[in-house]
mmCIF file of N, CA and C in Angstrom:
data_model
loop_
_atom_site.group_PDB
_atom_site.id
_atom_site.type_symbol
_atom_site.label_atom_id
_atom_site.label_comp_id
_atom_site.label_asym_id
_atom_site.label_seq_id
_atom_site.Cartn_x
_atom_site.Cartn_y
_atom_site.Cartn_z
ATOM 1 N N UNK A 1 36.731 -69.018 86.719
ATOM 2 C CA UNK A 1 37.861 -69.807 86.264
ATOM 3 C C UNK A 1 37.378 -71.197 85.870
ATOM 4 N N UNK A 2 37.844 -71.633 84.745
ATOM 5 C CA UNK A 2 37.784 -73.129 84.206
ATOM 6 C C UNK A 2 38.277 -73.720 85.346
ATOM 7 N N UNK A 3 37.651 -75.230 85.824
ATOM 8 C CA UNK A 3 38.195 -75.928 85.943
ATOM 9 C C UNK A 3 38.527 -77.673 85.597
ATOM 10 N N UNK A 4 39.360 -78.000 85.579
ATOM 11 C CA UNK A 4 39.602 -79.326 84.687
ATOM 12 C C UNK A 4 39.567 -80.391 85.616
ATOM 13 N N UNK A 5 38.967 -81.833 85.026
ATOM 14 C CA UNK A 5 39.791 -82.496 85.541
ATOM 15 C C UNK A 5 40.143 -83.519 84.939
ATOM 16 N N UNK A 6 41.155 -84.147 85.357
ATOM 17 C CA UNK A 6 41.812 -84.653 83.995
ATOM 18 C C UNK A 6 41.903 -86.305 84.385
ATOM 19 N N UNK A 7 41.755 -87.176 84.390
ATOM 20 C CA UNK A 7 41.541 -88.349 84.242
ATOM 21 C C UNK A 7 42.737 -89.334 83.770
ATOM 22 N N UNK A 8 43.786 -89.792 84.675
ATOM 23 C CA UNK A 8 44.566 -90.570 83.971
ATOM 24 C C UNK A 8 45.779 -90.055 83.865
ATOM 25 N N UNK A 9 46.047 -89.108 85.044
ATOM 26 C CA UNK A 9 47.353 -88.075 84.840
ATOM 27 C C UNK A 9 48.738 -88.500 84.723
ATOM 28 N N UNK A 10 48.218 -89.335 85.397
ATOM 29 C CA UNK A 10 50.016 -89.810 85.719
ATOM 30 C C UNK A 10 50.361 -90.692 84.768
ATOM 31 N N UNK A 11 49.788 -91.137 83.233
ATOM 32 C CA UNK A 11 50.087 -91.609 82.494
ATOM 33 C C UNK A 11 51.131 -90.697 81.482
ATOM 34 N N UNK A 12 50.846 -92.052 80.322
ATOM 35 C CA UNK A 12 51.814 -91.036 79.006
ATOM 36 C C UNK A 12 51.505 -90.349 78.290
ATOM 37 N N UNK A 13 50.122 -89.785 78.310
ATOM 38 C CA UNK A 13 49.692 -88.930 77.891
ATOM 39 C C UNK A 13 48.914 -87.830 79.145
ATOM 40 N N UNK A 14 48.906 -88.347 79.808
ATOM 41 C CA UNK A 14 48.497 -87.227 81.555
ATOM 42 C C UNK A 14 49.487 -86.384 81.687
ATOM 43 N N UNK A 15 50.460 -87.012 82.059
ATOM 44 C CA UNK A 15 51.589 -86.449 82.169
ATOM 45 C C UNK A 15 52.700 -85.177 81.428
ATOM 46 N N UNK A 16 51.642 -85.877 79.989
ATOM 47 C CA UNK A 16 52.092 -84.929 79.085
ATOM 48 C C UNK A 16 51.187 -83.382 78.906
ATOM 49 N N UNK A 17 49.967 -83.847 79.122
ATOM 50 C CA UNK A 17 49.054 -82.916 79.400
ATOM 51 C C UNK A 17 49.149 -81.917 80.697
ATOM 52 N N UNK A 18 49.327 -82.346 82.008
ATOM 53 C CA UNK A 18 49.615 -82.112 83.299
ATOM 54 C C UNK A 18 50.414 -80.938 82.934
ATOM 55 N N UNK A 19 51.975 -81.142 82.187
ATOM 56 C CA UNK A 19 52.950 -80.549 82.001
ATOM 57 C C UNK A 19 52.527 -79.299 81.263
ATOM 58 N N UNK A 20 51.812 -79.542 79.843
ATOM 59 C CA UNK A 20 50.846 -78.466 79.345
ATOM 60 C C UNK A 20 50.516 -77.562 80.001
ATOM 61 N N UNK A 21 49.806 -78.075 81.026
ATOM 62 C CA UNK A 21 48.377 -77.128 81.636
ATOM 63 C C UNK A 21 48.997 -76.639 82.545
ATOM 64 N N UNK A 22 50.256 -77.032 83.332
ATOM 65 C CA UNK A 22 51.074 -75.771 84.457
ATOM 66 C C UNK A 22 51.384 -74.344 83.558
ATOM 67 N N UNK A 23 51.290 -73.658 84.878
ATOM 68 C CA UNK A 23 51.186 -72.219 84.734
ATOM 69 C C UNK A 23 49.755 -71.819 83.595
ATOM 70 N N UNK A 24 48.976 -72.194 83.398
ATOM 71 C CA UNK A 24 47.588 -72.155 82.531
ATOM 72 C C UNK A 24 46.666 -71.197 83.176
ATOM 73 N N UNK A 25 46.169 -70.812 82.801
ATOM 74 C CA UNK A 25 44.833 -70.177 83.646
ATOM 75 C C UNK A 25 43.845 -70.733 84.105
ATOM 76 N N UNK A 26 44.116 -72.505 83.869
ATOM 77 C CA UNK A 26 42.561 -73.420 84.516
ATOM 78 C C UNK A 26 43.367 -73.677 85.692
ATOM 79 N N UNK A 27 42.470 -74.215 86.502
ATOM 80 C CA UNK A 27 42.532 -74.919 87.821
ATOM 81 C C UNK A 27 42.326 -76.454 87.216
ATOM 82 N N UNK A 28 43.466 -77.321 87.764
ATOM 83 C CA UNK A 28 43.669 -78.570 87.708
ATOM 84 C C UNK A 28 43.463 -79.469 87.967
ATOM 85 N N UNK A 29 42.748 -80.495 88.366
ATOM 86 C CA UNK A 29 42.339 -81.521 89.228
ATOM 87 C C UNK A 29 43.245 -82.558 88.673
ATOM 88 N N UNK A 30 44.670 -83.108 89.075
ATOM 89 C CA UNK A 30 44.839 -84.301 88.471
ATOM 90 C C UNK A 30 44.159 -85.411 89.120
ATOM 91 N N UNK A 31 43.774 -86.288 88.531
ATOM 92 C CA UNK A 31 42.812 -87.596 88.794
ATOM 93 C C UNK A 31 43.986 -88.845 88.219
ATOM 94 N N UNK A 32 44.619 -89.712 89.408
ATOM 95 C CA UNK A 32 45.517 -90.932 89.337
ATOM 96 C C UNK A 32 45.395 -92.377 89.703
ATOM 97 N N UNK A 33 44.314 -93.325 89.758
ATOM 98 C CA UNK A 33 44.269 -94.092 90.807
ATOM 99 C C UNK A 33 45.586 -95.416 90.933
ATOM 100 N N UNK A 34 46.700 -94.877 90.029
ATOM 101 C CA UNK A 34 47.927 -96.312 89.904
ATOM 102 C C UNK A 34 48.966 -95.448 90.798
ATOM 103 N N UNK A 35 49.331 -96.158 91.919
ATOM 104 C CA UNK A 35 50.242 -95.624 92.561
ATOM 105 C C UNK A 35 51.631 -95.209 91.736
ATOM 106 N N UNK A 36 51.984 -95.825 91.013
ATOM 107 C CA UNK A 36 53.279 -95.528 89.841
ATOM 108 C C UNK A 36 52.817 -94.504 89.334
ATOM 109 N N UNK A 37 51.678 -94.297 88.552
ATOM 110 C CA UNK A 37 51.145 -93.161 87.817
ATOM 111 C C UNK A 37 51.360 -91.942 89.132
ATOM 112 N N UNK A 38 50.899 -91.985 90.486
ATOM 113 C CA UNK A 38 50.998 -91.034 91.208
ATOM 114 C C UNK A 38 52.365 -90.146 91.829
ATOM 115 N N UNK A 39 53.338 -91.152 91.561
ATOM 116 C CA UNK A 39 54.840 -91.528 92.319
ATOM 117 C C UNK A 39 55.202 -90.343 91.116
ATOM 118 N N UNK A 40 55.126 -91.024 89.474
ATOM 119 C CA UNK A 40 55.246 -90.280 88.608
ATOM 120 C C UNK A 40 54.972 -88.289 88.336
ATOM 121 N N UNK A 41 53.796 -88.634 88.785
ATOM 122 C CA UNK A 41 53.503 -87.015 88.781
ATOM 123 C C UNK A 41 53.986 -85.895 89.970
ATOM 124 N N UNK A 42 54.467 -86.705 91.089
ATOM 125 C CA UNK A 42 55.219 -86.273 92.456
ATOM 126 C C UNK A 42 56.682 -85.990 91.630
ATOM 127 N N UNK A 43 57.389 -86.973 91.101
ATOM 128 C CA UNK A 43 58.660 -86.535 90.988
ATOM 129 C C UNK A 43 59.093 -85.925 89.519
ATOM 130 N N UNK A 44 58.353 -85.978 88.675
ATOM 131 C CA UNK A 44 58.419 -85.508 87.102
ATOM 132 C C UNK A 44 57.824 -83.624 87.666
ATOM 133 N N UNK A 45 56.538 -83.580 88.192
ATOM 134 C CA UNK A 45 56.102 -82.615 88.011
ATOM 135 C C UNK A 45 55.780 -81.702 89.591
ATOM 136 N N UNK A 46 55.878 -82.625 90.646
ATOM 137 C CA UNK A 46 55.710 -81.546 91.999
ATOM 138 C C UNK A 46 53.867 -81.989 91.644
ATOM 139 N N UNK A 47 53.728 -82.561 91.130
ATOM 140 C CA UNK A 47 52.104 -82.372 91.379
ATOM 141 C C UNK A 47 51.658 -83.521 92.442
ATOM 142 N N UNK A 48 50.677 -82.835 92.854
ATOM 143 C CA UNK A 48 49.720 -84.251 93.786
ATOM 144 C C UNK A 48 48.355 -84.578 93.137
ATOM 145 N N UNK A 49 47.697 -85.213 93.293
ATOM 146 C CA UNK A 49 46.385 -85.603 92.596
ATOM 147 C C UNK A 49 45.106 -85.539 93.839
ATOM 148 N N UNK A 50 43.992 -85.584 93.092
ATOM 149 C CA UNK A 50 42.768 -85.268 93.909
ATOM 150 C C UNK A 50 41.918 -86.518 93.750
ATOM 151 N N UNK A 51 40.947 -87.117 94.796
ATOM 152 C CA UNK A 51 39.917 -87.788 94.581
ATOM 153 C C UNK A 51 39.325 -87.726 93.551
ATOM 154 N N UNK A 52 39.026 -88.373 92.579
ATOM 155 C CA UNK A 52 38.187 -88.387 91.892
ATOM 156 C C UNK A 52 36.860 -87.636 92.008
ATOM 157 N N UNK A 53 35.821 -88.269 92.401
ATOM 158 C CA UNK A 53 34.882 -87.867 92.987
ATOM 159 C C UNK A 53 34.842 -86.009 93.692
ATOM 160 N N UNK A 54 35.946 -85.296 94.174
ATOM 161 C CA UNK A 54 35.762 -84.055 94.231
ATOM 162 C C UNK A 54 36.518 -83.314 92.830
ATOM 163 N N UNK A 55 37.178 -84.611 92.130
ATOM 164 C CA UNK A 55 37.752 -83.318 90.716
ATOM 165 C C UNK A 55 36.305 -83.555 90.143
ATOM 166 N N UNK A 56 35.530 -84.389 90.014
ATOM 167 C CA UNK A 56 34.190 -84.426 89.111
ATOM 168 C C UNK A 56 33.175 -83.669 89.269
ATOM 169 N N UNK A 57 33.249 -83.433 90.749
ATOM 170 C CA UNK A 57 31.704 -82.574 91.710
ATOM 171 C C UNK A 57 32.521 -80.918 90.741
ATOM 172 N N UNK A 58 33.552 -80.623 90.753
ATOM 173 C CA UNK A 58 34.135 -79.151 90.525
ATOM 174 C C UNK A 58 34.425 -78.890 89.233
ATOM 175 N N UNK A 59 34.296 -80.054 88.307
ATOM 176 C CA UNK A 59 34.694 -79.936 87.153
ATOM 177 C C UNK A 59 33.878 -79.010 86.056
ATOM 178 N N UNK A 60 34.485 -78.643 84.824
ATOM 179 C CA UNK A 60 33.887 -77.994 84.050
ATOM 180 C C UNK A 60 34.349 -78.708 82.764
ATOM 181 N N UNK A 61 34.920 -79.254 82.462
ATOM 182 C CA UNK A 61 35.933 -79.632 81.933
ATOM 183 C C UNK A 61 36.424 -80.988 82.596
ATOM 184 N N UNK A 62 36.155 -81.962 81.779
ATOM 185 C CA UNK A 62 37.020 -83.685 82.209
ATOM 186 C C UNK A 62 37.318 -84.400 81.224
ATOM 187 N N UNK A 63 38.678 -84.402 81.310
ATOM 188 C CA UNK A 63 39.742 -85.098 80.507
ATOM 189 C C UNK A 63 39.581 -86.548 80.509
ATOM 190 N N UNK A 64 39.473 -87.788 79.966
ATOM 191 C CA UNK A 64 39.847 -88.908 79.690
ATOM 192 C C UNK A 64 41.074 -88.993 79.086
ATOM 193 N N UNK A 65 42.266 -89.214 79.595
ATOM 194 C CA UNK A 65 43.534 -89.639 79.516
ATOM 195 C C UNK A 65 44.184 -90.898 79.554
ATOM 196 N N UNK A 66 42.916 -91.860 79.876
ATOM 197 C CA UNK A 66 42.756 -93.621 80.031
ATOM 198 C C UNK A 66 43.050 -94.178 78.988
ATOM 199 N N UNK A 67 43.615 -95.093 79.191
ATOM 200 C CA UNK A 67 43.618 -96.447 78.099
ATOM 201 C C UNK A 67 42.310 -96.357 77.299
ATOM 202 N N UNK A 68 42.209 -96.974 75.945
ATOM 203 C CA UNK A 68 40.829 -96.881 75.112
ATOM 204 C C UNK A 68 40.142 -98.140 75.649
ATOM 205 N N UNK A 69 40.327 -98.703 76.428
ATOM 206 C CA UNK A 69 39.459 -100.010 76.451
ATOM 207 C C UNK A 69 38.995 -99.561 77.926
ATOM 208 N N UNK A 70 39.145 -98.214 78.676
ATOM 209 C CA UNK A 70 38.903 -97.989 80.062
ATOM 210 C C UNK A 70 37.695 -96.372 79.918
ATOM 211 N N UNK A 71 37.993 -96.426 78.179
ATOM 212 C CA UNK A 71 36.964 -95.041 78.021
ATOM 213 C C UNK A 71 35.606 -94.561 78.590
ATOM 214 N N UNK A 72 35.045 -96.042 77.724
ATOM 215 C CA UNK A 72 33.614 -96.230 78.305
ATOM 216 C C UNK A 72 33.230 -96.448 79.400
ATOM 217 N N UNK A 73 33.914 -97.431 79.805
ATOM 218 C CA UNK A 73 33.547 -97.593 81.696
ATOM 219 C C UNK A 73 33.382 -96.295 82.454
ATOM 220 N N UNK A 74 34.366 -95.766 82.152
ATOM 221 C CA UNK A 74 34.814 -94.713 83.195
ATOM 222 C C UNK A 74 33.744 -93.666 82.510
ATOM 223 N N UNK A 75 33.556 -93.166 81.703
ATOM 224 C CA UNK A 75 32.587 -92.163 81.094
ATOM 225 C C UNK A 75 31.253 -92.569 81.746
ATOM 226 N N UNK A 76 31.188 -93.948 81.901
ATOM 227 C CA UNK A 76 29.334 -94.312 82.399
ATOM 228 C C UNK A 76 29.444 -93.812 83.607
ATOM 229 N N UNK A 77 30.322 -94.375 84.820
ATOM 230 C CA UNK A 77 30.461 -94.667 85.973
ATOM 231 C C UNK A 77 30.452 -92.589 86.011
ATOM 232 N N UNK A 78 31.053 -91.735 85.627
ATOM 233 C CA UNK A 78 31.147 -90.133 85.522
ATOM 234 C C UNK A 78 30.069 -89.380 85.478
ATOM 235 N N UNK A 79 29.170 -90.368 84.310
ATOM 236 C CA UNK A 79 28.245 -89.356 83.527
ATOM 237 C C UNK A 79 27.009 -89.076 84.769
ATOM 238 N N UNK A 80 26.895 -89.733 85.961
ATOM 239 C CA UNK A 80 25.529 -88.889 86.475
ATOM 240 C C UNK A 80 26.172 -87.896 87.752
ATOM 241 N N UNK A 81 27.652 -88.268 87.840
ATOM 242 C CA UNK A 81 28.353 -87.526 88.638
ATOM 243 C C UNK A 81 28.352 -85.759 88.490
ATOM 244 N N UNK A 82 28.456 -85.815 86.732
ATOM 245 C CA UNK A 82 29.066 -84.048 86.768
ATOM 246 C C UNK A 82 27.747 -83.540 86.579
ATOM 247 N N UNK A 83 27.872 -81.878 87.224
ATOM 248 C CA UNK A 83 27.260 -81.055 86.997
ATOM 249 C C UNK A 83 26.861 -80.618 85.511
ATOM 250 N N UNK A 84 25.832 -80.098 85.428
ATOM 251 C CA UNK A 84 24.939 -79.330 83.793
ATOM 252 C C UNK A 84 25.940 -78.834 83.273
ATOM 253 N N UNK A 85 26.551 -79.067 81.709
ATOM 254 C CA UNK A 85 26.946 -78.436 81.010
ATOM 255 C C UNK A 85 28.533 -78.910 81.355
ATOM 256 N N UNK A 86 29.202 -79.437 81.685
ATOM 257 C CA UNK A 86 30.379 -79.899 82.091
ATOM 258 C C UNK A 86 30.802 -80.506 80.770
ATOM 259 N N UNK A 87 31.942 -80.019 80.155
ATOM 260 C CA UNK A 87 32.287 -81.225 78.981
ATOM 261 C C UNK A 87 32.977 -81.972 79.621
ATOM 262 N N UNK A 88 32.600 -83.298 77.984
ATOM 263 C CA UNK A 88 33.828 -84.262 78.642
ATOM 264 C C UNK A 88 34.600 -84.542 77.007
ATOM 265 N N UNK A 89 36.141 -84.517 77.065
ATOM 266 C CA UNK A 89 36.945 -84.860 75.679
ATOM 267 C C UNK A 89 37.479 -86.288 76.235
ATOM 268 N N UNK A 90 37.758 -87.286 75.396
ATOM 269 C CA UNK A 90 38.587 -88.436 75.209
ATOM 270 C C UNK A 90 39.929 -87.780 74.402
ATOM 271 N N UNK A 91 40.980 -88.575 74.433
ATOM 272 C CA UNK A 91 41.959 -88.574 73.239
ATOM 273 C C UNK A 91 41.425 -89.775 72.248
ATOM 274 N N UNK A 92 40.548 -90.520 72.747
ATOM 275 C CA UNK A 92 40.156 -91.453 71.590
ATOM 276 C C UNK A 92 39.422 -91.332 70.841
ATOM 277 N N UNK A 93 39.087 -90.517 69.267
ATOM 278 C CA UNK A 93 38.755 -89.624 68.435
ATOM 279 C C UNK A 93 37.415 -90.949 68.032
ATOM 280 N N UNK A 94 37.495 -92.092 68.025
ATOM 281 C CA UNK A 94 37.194 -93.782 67.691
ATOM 282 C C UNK A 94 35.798 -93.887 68.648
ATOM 283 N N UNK A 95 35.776 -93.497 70.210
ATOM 284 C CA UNK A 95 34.963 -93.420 71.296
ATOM 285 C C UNK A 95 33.467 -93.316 70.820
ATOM 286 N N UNK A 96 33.748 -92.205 70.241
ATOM 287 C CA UNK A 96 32.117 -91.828 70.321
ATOM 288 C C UNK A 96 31.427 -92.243 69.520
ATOM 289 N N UNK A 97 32.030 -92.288 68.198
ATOM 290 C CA UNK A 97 32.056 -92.782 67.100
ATOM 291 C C UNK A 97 31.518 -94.700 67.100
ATOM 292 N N UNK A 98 31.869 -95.731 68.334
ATOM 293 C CA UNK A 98 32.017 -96.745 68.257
ATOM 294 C C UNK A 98 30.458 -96.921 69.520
ATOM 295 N N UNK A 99 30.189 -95.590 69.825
ATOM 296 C CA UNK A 99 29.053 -96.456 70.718
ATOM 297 C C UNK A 99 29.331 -96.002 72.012
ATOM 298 N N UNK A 100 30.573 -96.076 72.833
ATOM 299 C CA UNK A 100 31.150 -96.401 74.000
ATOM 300 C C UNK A 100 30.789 -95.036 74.805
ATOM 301 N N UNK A 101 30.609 -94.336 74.326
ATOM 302 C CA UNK A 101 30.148 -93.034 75.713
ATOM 303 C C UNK A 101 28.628 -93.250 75.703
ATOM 304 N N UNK A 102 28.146 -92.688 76.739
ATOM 305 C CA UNK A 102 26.647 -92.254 77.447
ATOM 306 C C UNK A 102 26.133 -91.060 76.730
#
């Protein structure tokens, strides 16, 4: 089984994704660190969120769902975390293109 993890869930585009991916055939990791963002995904969706650090160790698949000015950071601070062969997608099409990933 895929598993995801998704970065930024409890945002406006997490959230929207989150909603997507129920009932899916991946396994989910939502990843939240804004308590509002978390409050959000409790009462919109029944979901709870995971440490970071264990959605990354399990991931196969990691979502960036962050603000564009939080892309890069967070992609550096990730990149020696995941396992071989793990993708990673942005929604910011601009990212890779500008330098900002590893």
């Amino acid at each position: 089984m895929t598993t995801i993890a998704l970065f930024g869930a409890g945002g406006k585009m997490g959230v929207r994704l989150s909603k997507n991916l129920m009932g899916s055939p991946y396994r989910v990791h939502h990843v939240e660190p804004g308590a509002a963002g978390r409050q959000r995904l409790k009462d919109e969706l029944g979901l709870s969120c995971t440490d970071a650090a264990v959605a990354v160790a399990d991931a196969d698949l990691v979502i960036l769902a962050v603000p564009d000015t939080l892309i890069g950071k967070l992609a550096h601070e990730l990149s020696p975390q995941l396992k071989p062969g793990t993708m990673v997608m942005t929604l910011d099409a601009a990212a890779p293109f500008a330098g900002h990933l590893p």
